[in-house]
Coordinates of C-alpha atoms in Angstrom, one line a residue:
M1 CA 0.0 0.0 0.0
R2 CA 1.2 3.4 -0.7
R3 CA -0.1 6.9 0.0
R4 CA 1.3 10.2 -1.0
Q5 CA 2.2 12.5 1.9
G6 CA 3.2 10.1 4.5
G7 CA 3.3 6.8 2.8
S8 CA 2.2 3.4 4.2
S9 CA 3.2 4.3 7.7
F10 CA 0.4 6.9 7.8
L11 CA -2.1 4.2 6.8
R12 CA -0.7 1.6 9.2
T13 CA -0.7 4.0 12.1
G14 CA -4.2 5.3 11.5
S15 CA -5.5 1.8 11.0
M16 CA -3.9 0.5 14.2
R17 CA -5.1 3.4 16.3
A18 CA -8.7 3.1 15.0
L19 CA -8.7 -0.7 15.6
A20 CA -7.3 -0.2 19.1
V21 CA -10.1 2.2 19.9
L22 CA -12.7 -0.1 18.5
I23 CA -11.5 -3.1 20.5
G24 CA -10.6 -1.3 23.7
K25 CA -10.3 -4.0 26.4
S26 CA -13.1 -6.2 24.9
P27 CA -12.4 -9.7 23.8
V28 CA -12.2 -10.4 20.1
R29 CA -13.8 -13.4 18.5
C30 CA -13.3 -14.5 14.9
I31 CA -15.4 -16.7 12.7
K32 CA -13.5 -18.6 10.0
K33 CA -15.0 -18.0 6.6
E34 CA -12.4 -19.8 4.3
S35 CA -8.7 -19.9 3.4
D36 CA -7.1 -18.0 0.6
R37 CA -5.0 -19.7 -2.1
Y38 CA -1.9 -19.4 0.2
G39 CA -3.7 -21.2 3.1
R40 CA -4.2 -18.0 5.1
L41 CA -7.3 -17.9 7.2
L42 CA -10.0 -15.5 6.1
A43 CA -12.3 -14.6 9.0
Q44 CA -14.8 -12.1 10.2
C45 CA -13.9 -10.7 13.6
F46 CA -16.0 -9.0 16.2
S47 CA -15.5 -7.1 19.4
D48 CA -18.6 -7.1 21.4
N49 CA -21.1 -7.0 18.5
T50 CA -19.1 -4.8 16.3
D51 CA -17.8 -6.3 13.0
L52 CA -14.2 -5.0 13.1
G53 CA -13.7 -5.4 9.4
A54 CA -16.8 -3.5 8.5
E55 CA -15.9 -0.7 10.9
Q56 CA -12.3 -0.4 9.6
V57 CA -13.6 -0.1 6.1
R58 CA -16.3 2.4 7.1
Q59 CA -13.7 4.6 8.8
G60 CA -11.5 4.4 5.7
W61 CA -8.7 2.4 7.2
A62 CA -9.2 -0.9 5.2
V63 CA -10.4 -2.0 1.8
A64 CA -12.9 -4.7 0.9
Y65 CA -11.1 -7.9 -0.1
R66 CA -13.1 -8.3 -3.4
K67 CA -11.3 -11.5 -4.5
Y68 CA -13.2 -13.5 -1.8
T69 CA -16.3 -11.5 -0.9
R70 CA -18.3 -8.4 -1.8
T71 CA -19.4 -8.0 1.8
Y72 CA -17.7 -4.6 2.5
V73 CA -17.7 -3.1 -1.0
A74 CA -20.7 -0.8 -0.5
I75 CA -19.2 0.4 2.8
E76 CA -15.9 1.1 1.1
E77 CA -17.6 3.1 -1.6
R78 CA -19.3 5.3 0.9
A79 CA -16.0 5.8 2.9
R80 CA -14.2 6.7 -0.4
E81 CA -17.0 9.2 -1.4
A82 CA -16.8 10.8 2.1
R83 CA -12.9 10.9 1.8
K84 CA -12.5 9.1 5.2
G85 CA -9.2 7.8 6.5
M86 CA -6.8 6.8 3.7
W87 CA -9.3 8.2 1.1
A88 CA -8.6 11.7 2.3
G89 CA -5.5 11.8 0.0
A90 CA -4.1 9.8 -2.9
F91 CA -4.4 6.1 -2.4
E92 CA -3.7 3.2 -4.6
M93 CA -5.3 -0.2 -4.0
P94 CA -2.7 -2.7 -2.7
W95 CA -3.1 -5.2 -5.5
N96 CA -2.5 -2.5 -8.1
W97 CA 0.6 -1.2 -6.3
R98 CA 2.0 -4.7 -5.9
R99 CA 1.4 -5.4 -9.6
K100 CA 3.3 -2.3 -10.6
N101 CA 6.1 -2.8 -8.2
R102 CA 7.1 -6.5 -8.7

């Protein structure tokens, strides 16, 4: 991921801070959905009754993982239109950045 004016550290710091606030001291539980082609676990995680992935996307600190689900795409589009989080500046989707920087 890359972002002009601060780079990926801006995104990482903003995302981590937002996630820490969401979780607080509450326990986190994750529900396995599937595994990706590399065998990595794809899960939906909650703190209390808050879907952490949906909230990170809503705040503009994460993107919908379209390759495996369309669950958060509409939420991402609203965050982008509202210029929240990483959408406040120039942002390139991680898969596009990786393709160009191989």
